[in-house]
PDB file of N, CA and C in Angstrom:
ATOM      1  N   MET F 181     212.766-110.862 116.651  1.00 78.00           N
ATOM      2  CA  MET F 181     211.669-111.875 115.979  1.00 78.00           C
ATOM      3  C   MET F 181     212.209-112.565 115.825  1.00 78.00           C
ATOM      4  N   ASP F 182     211.590-113.739 115.527  1.00 92.00           N
ATOM      5  CA  ASP F 182     212.341-114.950 115.323  1.00 92.00           C
ATOM      6  C   ASP F 182     211.117-115.212 114.122  1.00 92.00           C
ATOM      7  N   ALA F 183     211.098-115.612 112.807  1.00 93.00           N
ATOM      8  CA  ALA F 183     210.716-116.064 110.852  1.00 93.00           C
ATOM      9  C   ALA F 183     208.862-116.333 111.366  1.00 93.00           C
ATOM     10  N   PRO F 184     208.950-117.152 111.504  1.00 91.00           N
ATOM     11  CA  PRO F 184     207.017-117.726 112.217  1.00 91.00           C
ATOM     12  C   PRO F 184     206.115-117.019 112.721  1.00 91.00           C
ATOM     13  N   ALA F 185     206.758-115.491 113.548  1.00 94.00           N
ATOM     14  CA  ALA F 185     206.593-114.331 114.321  1.00 94.00           C
ATOM     15  C   ALA F 185     205.876-113.244 113.620  1.00 94.00           C
ATOM     16  N   VAL F 186     207.453-113.088 112.575  1.00 95.00           N
ATOM     17  CA  VAL F 186     206.882-111.772 111.180  1.00 95.00           C
ATOM     18  C   VAL F 186     206.312-112.347 110.550  1.00 95.00           C
ATOM     19  N   VAL F 187     206.608-113.895 110.493  1.00 96.00           N
ATOM     20  CA  VAL F 187     204.892-114.621 108.956  1.00 96.00           C
ATOM     21  C   VAL F 187     203.849-113.485 109.654  1.00 96.00           C
ATOM     22  N   ALA F 188     203.755-114.444 110.814  1.00 97.00           N
ATOM     23  CA  ALA F 188     202.472-114.830 112.119  1.00 97.00           C
ATOM     24  C   ALA F 188     201.896-113.144 111.825  1.00 97.00           C
ATOM     25  N   VAL F 189     202.197-111.589 112.336  1.00 97.00           N
ATOM     26  CA  VAL F 189     202.687-110.502 112.512  1.00 97.00           C
ATOM     27  C   VAL F 189     201.777-110.888 110.360  1.00 97.00           C
ATOM     28  N   ALA F 190     202.307-110.224 109.628  1.00 97.00           N
ATOM     29  CA  ALA F 190     201.936-109.906 108.487  1.00 97.00           C
ATOM     30  C   ALA F 190     200.761-110.432 107.848  1.00 97.00           C
ATOM     31  N   VAL F 191     200.627-111.712 108.431  1.00 97.00           N
ATOM     32  CA  VAL F 191     199.550-112.689 107.895  1.00 97.00           C
ATOM     33  C   VAL F 191     197.974-112.231 108.556  1.00 97.00           C
ATOM     34  N   LEU F 192     198.825-112.206 109.794  1.00 98.00           N
ATOM     35  CA  LEU F 192     197.507-110.870 110.753  1.00 98.00           C
ATOM     36  C   LEU F 192     197.024-109.592 110.004  1.00 98.00           C
ATOM     37  N   LEU F 193     197.883-109.337 110.035  1.00 98.00           N
ATOM     38  CA  LEU F 193     198.385-107.768 109.561  1.00 98.00           C
ATOM     39  C   LEU F 193     197.793-107.312 108.354  1.00 98.00           C
ATOM     40  N   LEU F 194     197.025-108.095 106.794  1.00 98.00           N
ATOM     41  CA  LEU F 194     197.872-109.311 105.988  1.00 98.00           C
ATOM     42  C   LEU F 194     196.096-108.620 106.000  1.00 98.00           C
ATOM     43  N   GLY F 195     195.558-109.545 107.448  1.00 97.00           N
ATOM     44  CA  GLY F 195     194.387-110.281 106.843  1.00 97.00           C
ATOM     45  C   GLY F 195     192.750-109.198 107.475  1.00 97.00           C
ATOM     46  N   ALA F 196     193.052-108.729 108.671  1.00 98.00           N
ATOM     47  CA  ALA F 196     192.807-107.169 109.184  1.00 98.00           C
ATOM     48  C   ALA F 196     193.095-105.900 108.024  1.00 98.00           C
ATOM     49  N   LEU F 197     193.144-105.715 107.195  1.00 98.00           N
ATOM     50  CA  LEU F 197     193.915-104.045 105.955  1.00 98.00           C
ATOM     51  C   LEU F 197     192.401-104.571 104.855  1.00 98.00           C
ATOM     52  N   PHE F 198     192.631-106.346 104.690  1.00 97.00           N
ATOM     53  CA  PHE F 198     191.625-106.629 103.343  1.00 97.00           C
ATOM     54  C   PHE F 198     189.924-106.421 103.928  1.00 97.00           C
ATOM     55  N   ASN F 199     189.525-106.758 105.565  1.00 97.00           N
ATOM     56  CA  ASN F 199     188.432-107.476 105.896  1.00 97.00           C
ATOM     57  C   ASN F 199     188.114-105.788 106.182  1.00 97.00           C
ATOM     58  N   VAL F 200     189.159-104.582 105.814  1.00 97.00           N
ATOM     59  CA  VAL F 200     188.806-103.190 106.523  1.00 97.00           C
ATOM     60  C   VAL F 200     188.571-102.516 105.474  1.00 97.00           C
ATOM     61  N   VAL F 201     189.599-103.082 104.471  1.00 97.00           N
ATOM     62  CA  VAL F 201     189.212-102.814 102.622  1.00 97.00           C
ATOM     63  C   VAL F 201     187.860-103.191 102.182  1.00 97.00           C
ATOM     64  N   ALA F 202     188.368-104.346 101.918  1.00 96.00           N
ATOM     65  CA  ALA F 202     187.002-104.938 101.106  1.00 96.00           C
ATOM     66  C   ALA F 202     185.538-105.012 102.176  1.00 96.00           C
ATOM     67  N   TRP F 203     184.758-105.107 103.215  1.00 95.00           N
ATOM     68  CA  TRP F 203     183.514-105.784 103.170  1.00 95.00           C
ATOM     69  C   TRP F 203     183.331-104.102 103.527  1.00 95.00           C
ATOM     70  N   PRO F 204     183.918-103.085 104.543  1.00 94.00           N
ATOM     71  CA  PRO F 204     182.333-101.660 104.787  1.00 94.00           C
ATOM     72  C   PRO F 204     182.075-101.645 103.208  1.00 94.00           C
ATOM     73  N   ARG F 205     182.803-101.474 101.619  1.00 95.00           N
ATOM     74  CA  ARG F 205     182.654-101.270 100.634  1.00 95.00           C
ATOM     75  C   ARG F 205     180.918-101.758 100.056  1.00 95.00           C
ATOM     76  N   PHE F 206     180.913-103.059 100.734  1.00 94.00           N
ATOM     77  CA  PHE F 206     179.286-103.907 100.137  1.00 94.00           C
ATOM     78  C   PHE F 206     178.517-102.804 101.147  1.00 94.00           C
ATOM     79  N   TYR F 207     178.906-102.197 101.470  1.00 96.00           N
ATOM     80  CA  TYR F 207     177.173-101.985 102.691  1.00 96.00           C
ATOM     81  C   TYR F 207     176.675-100.336 101.499  1.00 96.00           C
ATOM     82  N   PRO F 208     176.927-100.189 101.038  1.00 96.00           N
ATOM     83  CA  PRO F 208     176.507 -98.551 100.582  1.00 96.00           C
ATOM     84  C   PRO F 208     175.391 -99.576  99.425  1.00 96.00           C
ATOM     85  N   ARG F 209     175.906-100.274  99.184  1.00 96.00           N
ATOM     86  CA  ARG F 209     175.166-101.079  97.423  1.00 96.00           C
ATOM     87  C   ARG F 209     174.154-102.135  98.594  1.00 96.00           C
ATOM     88  N   ILE F 210     174.400-102.837  99.525  1.00 97.00           N
ATOM     89  CA  ILE F 210     172.832-103.579 100.486  1.00 97.00           C
ATOM     90  C   ILE F 210     172.217-102.220 100.941  1.00 97.00           C
ATOM     91  N   ALA F 211     172.291-101.601 101.504  1.00 96.00           N
ATOM     92  CA  ALA F 211     171.108-100.568 101.438  1.00 96.00           C
ATOM     93  C   ALA F 211     170.327 -99.787 101.135  1.00 96.00           C
ATOM     94  N   ALA F 212     170.956 -99.914  99.015  1.00 96.00           N
ATOM     95  CA  ALA F 212     170.397 -99.164  98.168  1.00 96.00           C
ATOM     96  C   ALA F 212     169.125-100.740  97.832  1.00 96.00           C
ATOM     97  N   ASP F 213     169.807-102.248  98.467  1.00 97.00           N
ATOM     98  CA  ASP F 213     169.185-103.420  97.576  1.00 97.00           C
ATOM     99  C   ASP F 213     167.816-102.756  97.026  1.00 97.00           C
ATOM    100  N   PRO F 214     167.341-103.550  97.102  1.00 96.00           N
ATOM    101  CA  PRO F 214     165.978-103.749  97.121  1.00 96.00           C
ATOM    102  C   PRO F 214     164.850-104.780  98.316  1.00 96.00           C
ATOM    103  N   ARG F 215     166.297-105.384  98.000  1.00 97.00           N
ATOM    104  CA  ARG F 215     165.815-106.092  99.241  1.00 97.00           C
ATOM    105  C   ARG F 215     165.587-106.322 100.036  1.00 97.00           C
ATOM    106  N   SER F 216     166.363-104.820 100.731  1.00 97.00           N
ATOM    107  CA  SER F 216     167.282-104.776 102.273  1.00 97.00           C
ATOM    108  C   SER F 216     165.563-103.347 102.415  1.00 97.00           C
ATOM    109  N   ARG F 217     164.797-103.409 101.697  1.00 97.00           N
ATOM    110  CA  ARG F 217     163.051-103.377 102.812  1.00 97.00           C
ATOM    111  C   ARG F 217     161.790-103.498 102.012  1.00 97.00           C
ATOM    112  N   ASP F 218     161.329-103.102 102.880  1.00 97.00           N
ATOM    113  CA  ASP F 218     159.489-104.171 102.894  1.00 97.00           C
ATOM    114  C   ASP F 218     159.201-102.952 102.100  1.00 97.00           C
ATOM    115  N   ALA F 219     157.932-104.564 101.617  1.00 96.00           N
ATOM    116  CA  ALA F 219     157.190-102.535 101.019  1.00 96.00           C
ATOM    117  C   ALA F 219     156.697-101.540 102.473  1.00 96.00           C
ATOM    118  N   GLY F 220     156.736-102.201 103.497  1.00 96.00           N
ATOM    119  CA  GLY F 220     156.368-100.688 104.156  1.00 96.00           C
ATOM    120  C   GLY F 220     157.246 -99.920 104.335  1.00 96.00           C
ATOM    121  N   GLY F 221     158.628-100.089 103.962  1.00 95.00           N
ATOM    122  CA  GLY F 221     159.711 -99.227 103.890  1.00 95.00           C
ATOM    123  C   GLY F 221     161.370 -99.756 105.227  1.00 95.00           C
ATOM    124  N   ARG F 222     160.126-100.673 106.117  1.00 97.00           N
ATOM    125  CA  ARG F 222     161.599-101.425 107.087  1.00 97.00           C
ATOM    126  C   ARG F 222     162.625-102.359 106.477  1.00 97.00           C
ATOM    127  N   ARG F 223     163.613-102.476 106.822  1.00 97.00           N
ATOM    128  CA  ARG F 223     164.624-103.283 106.972  1.00 97.00           C
ATOM    129  C   ARG F 223     164.089-104.529 107.073  1.00 97.00           C
ATOM    130  N   THR F 224     164.431-105.713 106.288  1.00 98.00           N
ATOM    131  CA  THR F 224     164.442-106.423 106.253  1.00 98.00           C
ATOM    132  C   THR F 224     165.803-107.754 106.555  1.00 98.00           C
ATOM    133  N   ALA F 225     165.537-108.524 106.864  1.00 98.00           N
ATOM    134  CA  ALA F 225     166.378-109.580 107.298  1.00 98.00           C
ATOM    135  C   ALA F 225     167.741-109.523 106.763  1.00 98.00           C
ATOM    136  N   PHE F 226     167.305-110.008 105.161  1.00 97.00           N
ATOM    137  CA  PHE F 226     168.197-109.830 104.183  1.00 97.00           C
ATOM    138  C   PHE F 226     169.520-108.283 104.459  1.00 97.00           C
ATOM    139  N   PHE F 227     169.197-107.255 104.878  1.00 98.00           N
ATOM    140  CA  PHE F 227     169.745-106.273 105.248  1.00 98.00           C
ATOM    141  C   PHE F 227     169.946-105.964 106.203  1.00 98.00           C
ATOM    142  N   ARG F 228     169.445-106.906 106.759  1.00 97.00           N
ATOM    143  CA  ARG F 228     170.467-107.033 108.818  1.00 97.00           C
ATOM    144  C   ARG F 228     171.135-108.139 108.758  1.00 97.00           C
ATOM    145  N   VAL F 229     171.457-109.075 107.701  1.00 97.00           N
ATOM    146  CA  VAL F 229     172.199-110.492 107.706  1.00 97.00           C
ATOM    147  C   VAL F 229     173.461-109.621 107.859  1.00 97.00           C
ATOM    148  N   HIS F 230     173.245-108.899 106.978  1.00 97.00           N
ATOM    149  CA  HIS F 230     174.297-108.616 105.679  1.00 97.00           C
ATOM    150  C   HIS F 230     175.351-107.506 107.051  1.00 97.00           C
ATOM    151  N   VAL F 231     174.390-106.532 107.666  1.00 97.00           N
ATOM    152  CA  VAL F 231     174.798-105.889 108.035  1.00 97.00           C
ATOM    153  C   VAL F 231     175.806-106.301 109.927  1.00 97.00           C
ATOM    154  N   VAL F 232     175.723-107.845 109.475  1.00 97.00           N
ATOM    155  CA  VAL F 232     176.004-108.623 111.399  1.00 97.00           C
ATOM    156  C   VAL F 232     177.105-109.108 110.435  1.00 97.00           C
ATOM    157  N   LEU F 233     177.482-109.765 109.085  1.00 97.00           N
ATOM    158  CA  LEU F 233     178.366-110.279 108.644  1.00 97.00           C
ATOM    159  C   LEU F 233     179.307-108.521 108.426  1.00 97.00           C
ATOM    160  N   ILE F 234     179.325-108.478 108.050  1.00 97.00           N
ATOM    161  CA  ILE F 234     180.263-106.246 108.033  1.00 97.00           C
ATOM    162  C   ILE F 234     180.491-106.167 109.625  1.00 97.00           C
ATOM    163  N   THR F 235     179.810-106.290 110.033  1.00 97.00           N
ATOM    164  CA  THR F 235     180.683-106.473 111.675  1.00 97.00           C
ATOM    165  C   THR F 235     181.244-107.060 112.513  1.00 97.00           C
ATOM    166  N   ILE F 236     180.962-108.393 111.788  1.00 97.00           N
ATOM    167  CA  ILE F 236     181.514-109.760 112.087  1.00 97.00           C
ATOM    168  C   ILE F 236     182.686-109.386 111.890  1.00 97.00           C
ATOM    169  N   ALA F 237     183.361-109.056 110.766  1.00 97.00           N
ATOM    170  CA  ALA F 237     184.712-109.516 109.303  1.00 97.00           C
ATOM    171  C   ALA F 237     185.220-108.121 109.819  1.00 97.00           C
ATOM    172  N   LEU F 238     184.204-106.773 111.105  1.00 98.00           N
ATOM    173  CA  LEU F 238     184.986-105.522 111.266  1.00 98.00           C
ATOM    174  C   LEU F 238     185.734-105.892 112.972  1.00 98.00           C
ATOM    175  N   VAL F 239     185.371-106.647 114.030  1.00 98.00           N
ATOM    176  CA  VAL F 239     185.688-107.301 114.696  1.00 98.00           C
ATOM    177  C   VAL F 239     187.114-108.453 114.016  1.00 98.00           C
ATOM    178  N   ILE F 240     186.559-109.357 113.449  1.00 98.00           N
ATOM    179  CA  ILE F 240     188.683-109.605 113.567  1.00 98.00           C
ATOM    180  C   ILE F 240     189.452-109.375 112.736  1.00 98.00           C
ATOM    181  N   ALA F 241     188.603-108.480 111.916  1.00 98.00           N
ATOM    182  CA  ALA F 241     190.483-107.186 111.576  1.00 98.00           C
ATOM    183  C   ALA F 241     190.778-106.510 113.309  1.00 98.00           C
ATOM    184  N   ALA F 242     189.629-106.013 113.505  1.00 98.00           N
ATOM    185  CA  ALA F 242     190.352-104.936 115.271  1.00 98.00           C
ATOM    186  C   ALA F 242     190.921-106.235 115.995  1.00 98.00           C
ATOM    187  N   LEU F 243     191.013-107.664 116.160  1.00 98.00           N
ATOM    188  CA  LEU F 243     191.517-108.243 117.197  1.00 98.00           C
ATOM    189  C   LEU F 243     192.884-108.738 116.081  1.00 98.00           C
ATOM    190  N   SER F 244     191.928-109.194 114.375  1.00 98.00           N
ATOM    191  CA  SER F 244     193.842-109.462 114.186  1.00 98.00           C
ATOM    192  C   SER F 244     195.683-108.727 114.635  1.00 98.00           C
ATOM    193  N   VAL F 245     194.694-107.614 114.240  1.00 98.00           N
ATOM    194  CA  VAL F 245     195.734-106.569 114.533  1.00 98.00           C
ATOM    195  C   VAL F 245     196.765-106.005 116.754  1.00 98.00           C
ATOM    196  N   LEU F 246     194.909-106.764 117.314  1.00 98.00           N
ATOM    197  CA  LEU F 246     195.689-106.063 118.142  1.00 98.00           C
ATOM    198  C   LEU F 246     196.305-107.845 118.422  1.00 98.00           C
ATOM    199  N   ALA F 247     196.326-108.917 117.563  1.00 97.00           N
ATOM    200  CA  ALA F 247     197.372-110.714 118.420  1.00 97.00           C
ATOM    201  C   ALA F 247     198.767-110.139 117.276  1.00 97.00           C
ATOM    202  N   ALA F 248     198.053-109.580 116.604  1.00 97.00           N
ATOM    203  CA  ALA F 248     199.275-108.573 115.808  1.00 97.00           C
ATOM    204  C   ALA F 248     200.592-107.284 116.673  1.00 97.00           C
ATOM    205  N   VAL F 249     199.778-106.945 117.574  1.00 97.00           N
ATOM    206  CA  VAL F 249     199.936-106.034 117.780  1.00 97.00           C
ATOM    207  C   VAL F 249     201.241-106.778 119.231  1.00 97.00           C
ATOM    208  N   LEU F 250     200.191-107.612 120.023  1.00 96.00           N
ATOM    209  CA  LEU F 250     200.985-108.176 121.285  1.00 96.00           C
ATOM    210  C   LEU F 250     201.945-108.918 120.588  1.00 96.00           C
ATOM    211  N   LEU F 251     201.862-109.717 119.470  1.00 96.00           N
ATOM    212  CA  LEU F 251     202.756-110.994 119.466  1.00 96.00           C
ATOM    213  C   LEU F 251     203.966-109.828 118.329  1.00 96.00           C
ATOM    214  N   LEU F 252     204.019-108.846 118.328  1.00 94.00           N
ATOM    215  CA  LEU F 252     205.341-107.546 117.972  1.00 94.00           C
ATOM    216  C   LEU F 252     205.927-107.343 119.378  1.00 94.00           C
ATOM    217  N   LEU F 253     204.818-106.903 120.471  1.00 94.00           N
ATOM    218  CA  LEU F 253     205.225-106.704 121.508  1.00 94.00           C
ATOM    219  C   LEU F 253     206.343-108.117 123.731  1.00 94.00           C
ATOM    220  N   ALA F 254     206.707-109.330 122.459  1.00 89.00           N
ATOM    221  CA  ALA F 254     205.986-110.493 123.451  1.00 89.00           C
ATOM    222  C   ALA F 254     207.907-111.118 122.514  1.00 89.00           C
TER     223      ALA F 254
END
């Protein structure tokens, strides 16, 4: 494997690791935030938007790992 591919694999895995470690830690704080529920106890747009952001970050992490594996196998 050539040097640029090794660097690409390392960057992809590092980015994936960051997303998996950092983003899920925000969920408990978002869920506990008073802005996450309205007066009736229903979840608000604030909560939904942040859950979507966390989900997108985790999907990007999974795709990054997949890309790194494919680079390693190529």
